[in-house]
Every structure is written in C-alpha cells, then in structure tokens.
Coordinates of C-alpha atoms in Angstrom, one line a residue:
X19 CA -12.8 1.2 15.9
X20 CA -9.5 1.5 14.8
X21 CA -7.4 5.1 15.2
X22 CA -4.8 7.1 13.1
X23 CA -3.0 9.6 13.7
X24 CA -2.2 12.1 10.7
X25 CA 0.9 14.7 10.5
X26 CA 2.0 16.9 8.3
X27 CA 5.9 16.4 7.3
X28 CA 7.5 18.9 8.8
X29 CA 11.3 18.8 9.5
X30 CA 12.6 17.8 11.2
X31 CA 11.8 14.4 9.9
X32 CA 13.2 12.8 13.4
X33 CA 10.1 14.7 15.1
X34 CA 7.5 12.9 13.1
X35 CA 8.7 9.5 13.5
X36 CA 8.9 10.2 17.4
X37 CA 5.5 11.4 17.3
X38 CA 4.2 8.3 14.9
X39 CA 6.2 5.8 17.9
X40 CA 4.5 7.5 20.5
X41 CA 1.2 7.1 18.8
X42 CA 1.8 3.1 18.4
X43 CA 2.5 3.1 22.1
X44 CA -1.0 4.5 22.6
X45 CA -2.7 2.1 20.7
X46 CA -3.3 3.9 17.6
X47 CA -3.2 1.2 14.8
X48 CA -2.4 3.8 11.6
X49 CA 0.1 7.0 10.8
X50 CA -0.9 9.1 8.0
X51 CA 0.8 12.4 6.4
X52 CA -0.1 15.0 4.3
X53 CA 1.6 14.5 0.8
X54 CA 2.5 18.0 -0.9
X55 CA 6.1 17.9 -1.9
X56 CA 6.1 21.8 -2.2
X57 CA 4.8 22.8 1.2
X58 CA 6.4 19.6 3.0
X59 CA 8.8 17.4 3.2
X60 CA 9.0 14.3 0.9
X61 CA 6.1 12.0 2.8
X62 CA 7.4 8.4 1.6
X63 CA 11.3 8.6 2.9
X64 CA 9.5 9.4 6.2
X65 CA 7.5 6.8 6.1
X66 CA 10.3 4.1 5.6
X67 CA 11.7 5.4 8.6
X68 CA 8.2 5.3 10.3
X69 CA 7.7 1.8 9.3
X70 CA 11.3 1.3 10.7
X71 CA 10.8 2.3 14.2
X72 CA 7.6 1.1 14.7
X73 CA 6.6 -2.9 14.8
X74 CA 2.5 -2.8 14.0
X75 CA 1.9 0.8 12.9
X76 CA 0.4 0.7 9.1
X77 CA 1.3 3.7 7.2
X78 CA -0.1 5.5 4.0
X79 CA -1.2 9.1 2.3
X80 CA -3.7 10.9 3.4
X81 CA -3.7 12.0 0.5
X82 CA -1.6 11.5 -2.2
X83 CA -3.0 12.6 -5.7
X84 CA -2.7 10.9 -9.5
X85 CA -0.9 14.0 -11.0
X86 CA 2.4 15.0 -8.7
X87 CA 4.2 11.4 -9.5
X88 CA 3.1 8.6 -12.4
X89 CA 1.3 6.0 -11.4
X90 CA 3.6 3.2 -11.4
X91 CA 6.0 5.3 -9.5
X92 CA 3.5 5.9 -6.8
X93 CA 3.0 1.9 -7.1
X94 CA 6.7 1.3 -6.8
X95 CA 7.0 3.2 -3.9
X96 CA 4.1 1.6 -2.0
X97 CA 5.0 -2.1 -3.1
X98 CA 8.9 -1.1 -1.8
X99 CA 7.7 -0.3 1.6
X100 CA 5.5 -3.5 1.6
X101 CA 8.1 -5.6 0.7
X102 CA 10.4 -4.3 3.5
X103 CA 8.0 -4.0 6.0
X104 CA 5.7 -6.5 5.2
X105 CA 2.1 -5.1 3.6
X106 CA 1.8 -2.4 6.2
X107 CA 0.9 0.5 4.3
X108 CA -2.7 2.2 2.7
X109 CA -2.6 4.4 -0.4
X110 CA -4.7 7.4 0.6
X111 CA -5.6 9.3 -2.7
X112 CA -7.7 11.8 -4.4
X113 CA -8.2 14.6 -6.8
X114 CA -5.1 16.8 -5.1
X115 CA -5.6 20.2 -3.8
X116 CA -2.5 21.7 -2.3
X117 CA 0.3 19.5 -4.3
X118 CA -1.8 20.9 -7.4
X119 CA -2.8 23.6 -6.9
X120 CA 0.3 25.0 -5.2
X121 CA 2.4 24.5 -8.6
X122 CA -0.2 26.2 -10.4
X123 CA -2.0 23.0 -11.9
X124 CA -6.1 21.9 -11.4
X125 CA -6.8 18.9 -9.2
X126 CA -7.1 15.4 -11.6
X127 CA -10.5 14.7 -13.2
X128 CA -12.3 11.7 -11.5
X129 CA -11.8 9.6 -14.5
X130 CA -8.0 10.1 -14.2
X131 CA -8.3 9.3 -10.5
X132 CA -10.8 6.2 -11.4
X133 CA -8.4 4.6 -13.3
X134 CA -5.2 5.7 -10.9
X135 CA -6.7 3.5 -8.1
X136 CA -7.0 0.6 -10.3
X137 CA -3.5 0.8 -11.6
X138 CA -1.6 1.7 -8.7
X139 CA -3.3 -1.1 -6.9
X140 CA -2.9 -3.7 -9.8
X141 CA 0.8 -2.7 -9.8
X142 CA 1.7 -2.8 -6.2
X143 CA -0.2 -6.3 -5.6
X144 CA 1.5 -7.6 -9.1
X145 CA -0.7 -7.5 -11.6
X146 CA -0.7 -5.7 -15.1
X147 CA -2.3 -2.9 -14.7
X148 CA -3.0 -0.1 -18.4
X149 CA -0.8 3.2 -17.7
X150 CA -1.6 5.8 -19.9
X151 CA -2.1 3.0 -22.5
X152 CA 0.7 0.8 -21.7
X153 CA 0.6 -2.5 -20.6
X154 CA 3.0 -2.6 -17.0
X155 CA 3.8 -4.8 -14.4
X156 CA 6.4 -4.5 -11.8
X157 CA 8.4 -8.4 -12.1
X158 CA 9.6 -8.0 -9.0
X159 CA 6.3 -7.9 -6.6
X160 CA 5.6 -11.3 -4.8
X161 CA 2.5 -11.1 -2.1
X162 CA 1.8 -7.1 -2.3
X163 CA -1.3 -6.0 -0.6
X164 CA -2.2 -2.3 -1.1
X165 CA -5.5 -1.1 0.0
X166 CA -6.8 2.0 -1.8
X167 CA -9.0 4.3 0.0
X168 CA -10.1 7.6 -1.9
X169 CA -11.1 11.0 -0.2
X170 CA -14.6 11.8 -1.2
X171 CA -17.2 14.7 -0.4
X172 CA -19.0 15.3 -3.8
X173 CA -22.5 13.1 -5.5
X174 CA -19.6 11.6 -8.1
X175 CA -16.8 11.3 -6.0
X176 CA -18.9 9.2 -3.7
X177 CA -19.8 7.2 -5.9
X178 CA -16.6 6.4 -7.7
X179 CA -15.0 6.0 -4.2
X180 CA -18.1 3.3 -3.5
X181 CA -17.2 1.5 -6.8
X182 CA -13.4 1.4 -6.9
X183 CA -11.8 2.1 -3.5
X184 CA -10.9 -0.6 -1.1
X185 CA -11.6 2.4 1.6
X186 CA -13.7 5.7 1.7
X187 CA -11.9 8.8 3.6
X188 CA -14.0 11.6 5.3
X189 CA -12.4 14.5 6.0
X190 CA -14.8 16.0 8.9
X191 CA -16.2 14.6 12.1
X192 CA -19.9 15.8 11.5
X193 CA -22.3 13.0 12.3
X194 CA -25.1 14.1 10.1
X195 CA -23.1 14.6 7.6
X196 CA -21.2 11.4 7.6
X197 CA -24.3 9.5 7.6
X198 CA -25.4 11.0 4.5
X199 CA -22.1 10.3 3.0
X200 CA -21.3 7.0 4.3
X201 CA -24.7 5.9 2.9
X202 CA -23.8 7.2 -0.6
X203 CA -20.7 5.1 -0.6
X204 CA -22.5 2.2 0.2
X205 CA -25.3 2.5 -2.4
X206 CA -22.6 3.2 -4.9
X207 CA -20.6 -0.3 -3.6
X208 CA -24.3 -2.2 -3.8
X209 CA -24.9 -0.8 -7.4
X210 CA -21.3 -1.5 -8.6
X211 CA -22.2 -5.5 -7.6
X212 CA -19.7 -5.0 -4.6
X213 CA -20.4 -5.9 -0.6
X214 CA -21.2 -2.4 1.0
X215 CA -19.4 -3.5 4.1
X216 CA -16.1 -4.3 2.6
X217 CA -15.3 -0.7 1.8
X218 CA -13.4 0.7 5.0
X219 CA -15.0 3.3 6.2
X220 CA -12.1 6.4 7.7
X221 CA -13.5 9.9 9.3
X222 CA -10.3 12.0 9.7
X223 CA -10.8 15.5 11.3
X224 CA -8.8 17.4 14.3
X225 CA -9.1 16.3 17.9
X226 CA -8.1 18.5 20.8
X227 CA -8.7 17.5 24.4
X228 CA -9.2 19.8 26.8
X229 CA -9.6 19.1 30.7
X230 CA -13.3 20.5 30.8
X231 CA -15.9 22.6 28.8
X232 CA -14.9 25.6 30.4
X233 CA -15.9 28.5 28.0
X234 CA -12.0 29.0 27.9
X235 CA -10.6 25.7 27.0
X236 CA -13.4 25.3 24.3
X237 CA -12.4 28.6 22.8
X238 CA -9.2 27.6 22.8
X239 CA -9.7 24.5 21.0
X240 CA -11.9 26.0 18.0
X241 CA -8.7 28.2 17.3
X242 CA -6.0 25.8 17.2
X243 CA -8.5 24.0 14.6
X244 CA -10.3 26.0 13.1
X245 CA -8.3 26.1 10.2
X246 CA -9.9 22.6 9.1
X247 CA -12.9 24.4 8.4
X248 CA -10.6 26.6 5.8
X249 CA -9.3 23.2 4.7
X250 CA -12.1 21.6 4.0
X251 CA -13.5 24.6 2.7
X252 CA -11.5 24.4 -0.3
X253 CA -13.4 20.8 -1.9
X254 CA -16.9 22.7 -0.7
X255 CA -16.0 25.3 -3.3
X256 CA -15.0 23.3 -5.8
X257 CA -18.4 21.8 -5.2
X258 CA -19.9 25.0 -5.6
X259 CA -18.8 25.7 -8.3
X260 CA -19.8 22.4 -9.7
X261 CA -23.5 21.9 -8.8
X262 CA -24.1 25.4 -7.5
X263 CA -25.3 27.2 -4.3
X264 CA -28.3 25.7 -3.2
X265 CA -27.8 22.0 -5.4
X266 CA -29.9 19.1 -4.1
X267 CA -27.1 16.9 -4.7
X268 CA -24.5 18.3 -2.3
X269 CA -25.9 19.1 1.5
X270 CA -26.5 22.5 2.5
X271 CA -25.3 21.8 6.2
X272 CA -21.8 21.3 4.2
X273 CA -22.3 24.2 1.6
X274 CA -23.8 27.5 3.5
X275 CA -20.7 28.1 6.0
X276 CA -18.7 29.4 2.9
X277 CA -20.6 32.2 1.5
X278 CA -17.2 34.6 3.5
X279 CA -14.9 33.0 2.4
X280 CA -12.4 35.0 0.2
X281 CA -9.6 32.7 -1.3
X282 CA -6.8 31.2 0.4
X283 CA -3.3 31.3 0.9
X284 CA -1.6 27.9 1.0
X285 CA 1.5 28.5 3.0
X286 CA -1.5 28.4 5.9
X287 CA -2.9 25.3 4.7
X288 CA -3.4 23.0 8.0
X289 CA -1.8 25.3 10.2
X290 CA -3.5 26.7 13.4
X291 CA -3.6 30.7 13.2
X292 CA -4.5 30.4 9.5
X293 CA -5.5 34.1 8.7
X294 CA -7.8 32.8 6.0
X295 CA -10.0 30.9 7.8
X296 CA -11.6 33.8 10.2
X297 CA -14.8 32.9 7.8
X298 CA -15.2 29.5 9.6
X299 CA -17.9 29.7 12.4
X300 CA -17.8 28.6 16.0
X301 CA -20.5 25.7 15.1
X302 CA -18.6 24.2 11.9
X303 CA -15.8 24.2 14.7
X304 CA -18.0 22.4 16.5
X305 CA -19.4 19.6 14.1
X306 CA -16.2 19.2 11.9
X307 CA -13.8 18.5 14.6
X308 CA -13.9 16.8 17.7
X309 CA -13.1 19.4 20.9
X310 CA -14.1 19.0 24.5
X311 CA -12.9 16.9 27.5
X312 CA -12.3 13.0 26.7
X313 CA -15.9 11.8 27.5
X314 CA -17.4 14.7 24.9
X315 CA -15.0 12.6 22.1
X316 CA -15.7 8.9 23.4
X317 CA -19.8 10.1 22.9
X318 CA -19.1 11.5 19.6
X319 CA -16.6 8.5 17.8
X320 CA -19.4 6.5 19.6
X321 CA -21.9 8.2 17.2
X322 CA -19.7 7.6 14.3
X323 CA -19.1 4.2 15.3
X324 CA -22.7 3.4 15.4
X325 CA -23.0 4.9 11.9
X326 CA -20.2 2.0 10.7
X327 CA -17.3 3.7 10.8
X328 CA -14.3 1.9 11.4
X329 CA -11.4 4.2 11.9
X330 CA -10.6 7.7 13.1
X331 CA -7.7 9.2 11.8
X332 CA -6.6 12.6 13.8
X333 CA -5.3 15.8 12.6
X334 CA -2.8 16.1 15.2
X335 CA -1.9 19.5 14.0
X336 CA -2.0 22.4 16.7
X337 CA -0.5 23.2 20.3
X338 CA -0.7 19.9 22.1
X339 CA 0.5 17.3 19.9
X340 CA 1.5 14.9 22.5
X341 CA -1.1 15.8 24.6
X342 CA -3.5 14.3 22.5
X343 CA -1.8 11.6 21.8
X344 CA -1.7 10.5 25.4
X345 CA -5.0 11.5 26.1
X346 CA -6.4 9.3 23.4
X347 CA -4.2 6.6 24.7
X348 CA -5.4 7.0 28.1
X349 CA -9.2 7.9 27.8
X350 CA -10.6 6.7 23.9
X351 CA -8.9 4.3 22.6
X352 CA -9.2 2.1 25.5
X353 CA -13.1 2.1 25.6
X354 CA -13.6 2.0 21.7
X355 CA -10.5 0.4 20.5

C-alpha cells in the first residue's frame, strides 16, 4: 500500500513544502493539495517547489475540477511539471465543489468531466486531444505520462470513473462503504472492455493518532476531524438531491447522517472547529476517518488493503500535523508500506 499525504495550501507556501519533505522522509510515496484558488493559495506553483525539494515524492490535485482553468491549461501545467521533474505528478479531478461553488457557479456535468479526463490526459502525454471542438496538441511534449484519477461517490460517477479514469479516489475511510464503491468501479472498468485491476484504487480521509483509546484522546480526535463529515457531506447532498432520500442506488449508510444538516459556510471547508458540521455524529467520525492509537489504523488500512486498495492519501488537516506524519512513519507505513 502506497501513502499520501494531502494539505491544503495555506501560506505560507514554505510551510507546505516542509511538511511535503517531511512526509517523503517518512516513506509516504504521494503529496496532494486541495485546489480552490479562492479559498487557497495557487496549488501548482507550490507544487513545482514541492517537486523541487523532494527526489521521489509524486505530486497532483486532489482535486482539481474541469471549469476553474481550460483544459489544455490544466494539461500544460501538468506536462510542465513532468517535463522538469520527470513524470512525477497525478491529475486528481472531479465535478468541483468549493472552487465552484465558492464563485457562485454549479459543479461541471459528468459529461463535461468525461471528456476533461480524456483531453487533459491526451494533451499532457502528447496526443490530440478535441477541446471544446478544436483539434489541439501541445508540440512541445515528448514522453508525458499523466495518470488521471477522478473522485467518485454517486451510481454515474462510479461508473464514468470505472471507464475513463486511470485512478478512482474515495474520499472516506469506511470499509463497507468502500467495498461497495470499489466494486462499482470495477464492474464499470469490466463493462467498458478495460482490466478492473488497472484502475488505482486511492481512499483519502483524515488520520489522527492518538497514544491510546482513552475516552479523552478519542474525543479529541473526532473534533479536530469532524469537519470531514461536513465535507463530504456536501457530494451526499448533491446526491440527495439527485436520486432522493431513501434511493436504492446510493447507500443509506452514506445518506441518513445528513438529514441536520443546514447549509454550509465555505470559509470552514476542511478546517477543524467548522461550526457547520456539529450535524456530523460521533460514529460517521468513526467510520469516515481513521482515529485511535497506531495499531487501531494499521487494522483498519489492513481492512482496506484486503478490499484492493492501493493507496491512502491523509487529510493532514488539524492540531498535530507533524505528529502524524511521524507517527505514520514510525508505526504504519513500515508494516503496510
């Protein structure tokens, strides 16, 4: 199992890059950020410093979107890295929530996103790719790899992530739940003529060690994340609204925990102490996110592991950054790295 390790870009810049190094040190193979050009800093000029001061670390979005930059901008920028750094970045994408929504515009239809993956990919490894009904190609790309791996939760996103994305992005930790998901995917890769097992498969949720299961120090831990809850509670609406309340296409396990919630305030977004995330109960705490002392995460990536997973990307976003860090250096990624 590989690891990431995903950070918002807050300035100063110089604080992410230090915490990306660190995270190489520890044996974590990936470093993803949040990209929402409004509420953070501009992800990709981090990321050439990233790729800079590290020697292995691959790098990419999680997640960029198809509506906040063109397409063969987004390419561009991806093949630019690769081609100083040598191929070591992933284009995490999907439909956009916060960059969207926070400008006032509606995350991208899955068409739009279908064909974005194709395109940015084609572009960035060379090829001609259709933008918006032009023919492109960037001259200048020689050997450009760019993985695409989509974000997913819903029946249709599943199944265009299954067959079109080089990689399928989970953003929660349940095992259940990623079973269910990860098996859509695959069915989707199958019935699109494609090997199941070449689609990566990426669970990305917050991770907070603690040194026992104390009452206390688990408390502590649901607070400082449960704002994923609120997070992730934003894509189980739009589900909602979708399919409706009780739809046998979308899992109730990921529907019911949303019936109080009452909007949402992105200046919060992926921020401990988020106000509107109070909603979020102690167990989807529990199941979304991975809290306890290092033997309660090694038995639950384990889980996901056995379910074909094949990386873990944490939200390192709450009181003990470098703790965690350390501790996954020290404890997990040595017995399932």
């Amino acid at each position: 199992m590989d690891f990431g390790l995903v950070l918002q870009t807050d300035p100063p810049a110089s604080n992410v890059v230090e915490l990306m190094r660190r995270a190489e040190r520890n044996g974590f193979t990936h470093g993803w950020t949040f990209d929402s050009a409004v509420l953070w800093q501009e992800p990709f000029v981090i990321h050439s410093r990233i790729l800079d001061h590290t020697d292995r670390l691959t790098v990419g979005t999680m997640v960029t979107n198809p509506g906040t930059r063109t397409w063969e901008v987004t390419a561009s920028t991806f093949a630019t890295l690769n081609s100083m750094y040598g191929n070591r970045t992933v284009c995490g994408i999907g439909r956009g929530d916060s960059a969207m929504r926070v400008v006032g515009r509606q995350p991208d239809s899955l068409a739009r996103l279908g064909a974005a993956i194709t395109a940015i990919r084609d572009l960035a490894e060379g090829r001609e790719a259709d933008v918006d009904g032009t023919p492109l190609r960037l001259p200048w790309v020689t050997d450009g790899r760019l993985p695409v791996w989509m974000a997913a939760y819903g029946p249709k996103a599943l199944a265009l992530a299954g067959e079109k994305a080089d990689g399928f992005i989970l953003q929660l930790a349940d095992v259940y739940l990623a079973e269910r998901l990860v098996k859509a995917v695959r069915e989707a890769a199958q019935k699109a003529g494609r090997d199941p097992a070449a689609v990566t498969i990426c669970v990305a949720a917050p991770a907070y060690v603690t040194e026992d299961d104390s009452p206390q120090a688990l408390a502590h831990a649901r607070e400082q994340c449960r704002w994923f809850g609120g997070m992730v509670g934003n894509h189980v609406a739009d589900l909602v609204g979708r399919y409706g309340e009780h739809s046998s296409l979308v899992p109730e396990e990921l529907t019911a925990y949303i019936k109080q919630r009452q909007g949402y305030d992105y200046s919060h977004h992926g921020r401990s102490g988020n106000p509107d995330t109070a909603f979020v109960p102690d167990d989807i705490v529990d199941r979304f996110c991975v809290i306890g002392p290092p033997r309660a995460h090694v038995a639950k990536l384990e889980a996901l592991r056995d379910l074909g997973v094949d990386q873990f990307a944490v939200y390192d976003m709450h009181d003990a950054k470098e703790a965690v860090v350390d501790a996954y250096g020290e404890h997990v990624i040595p017995v399932l790295g």
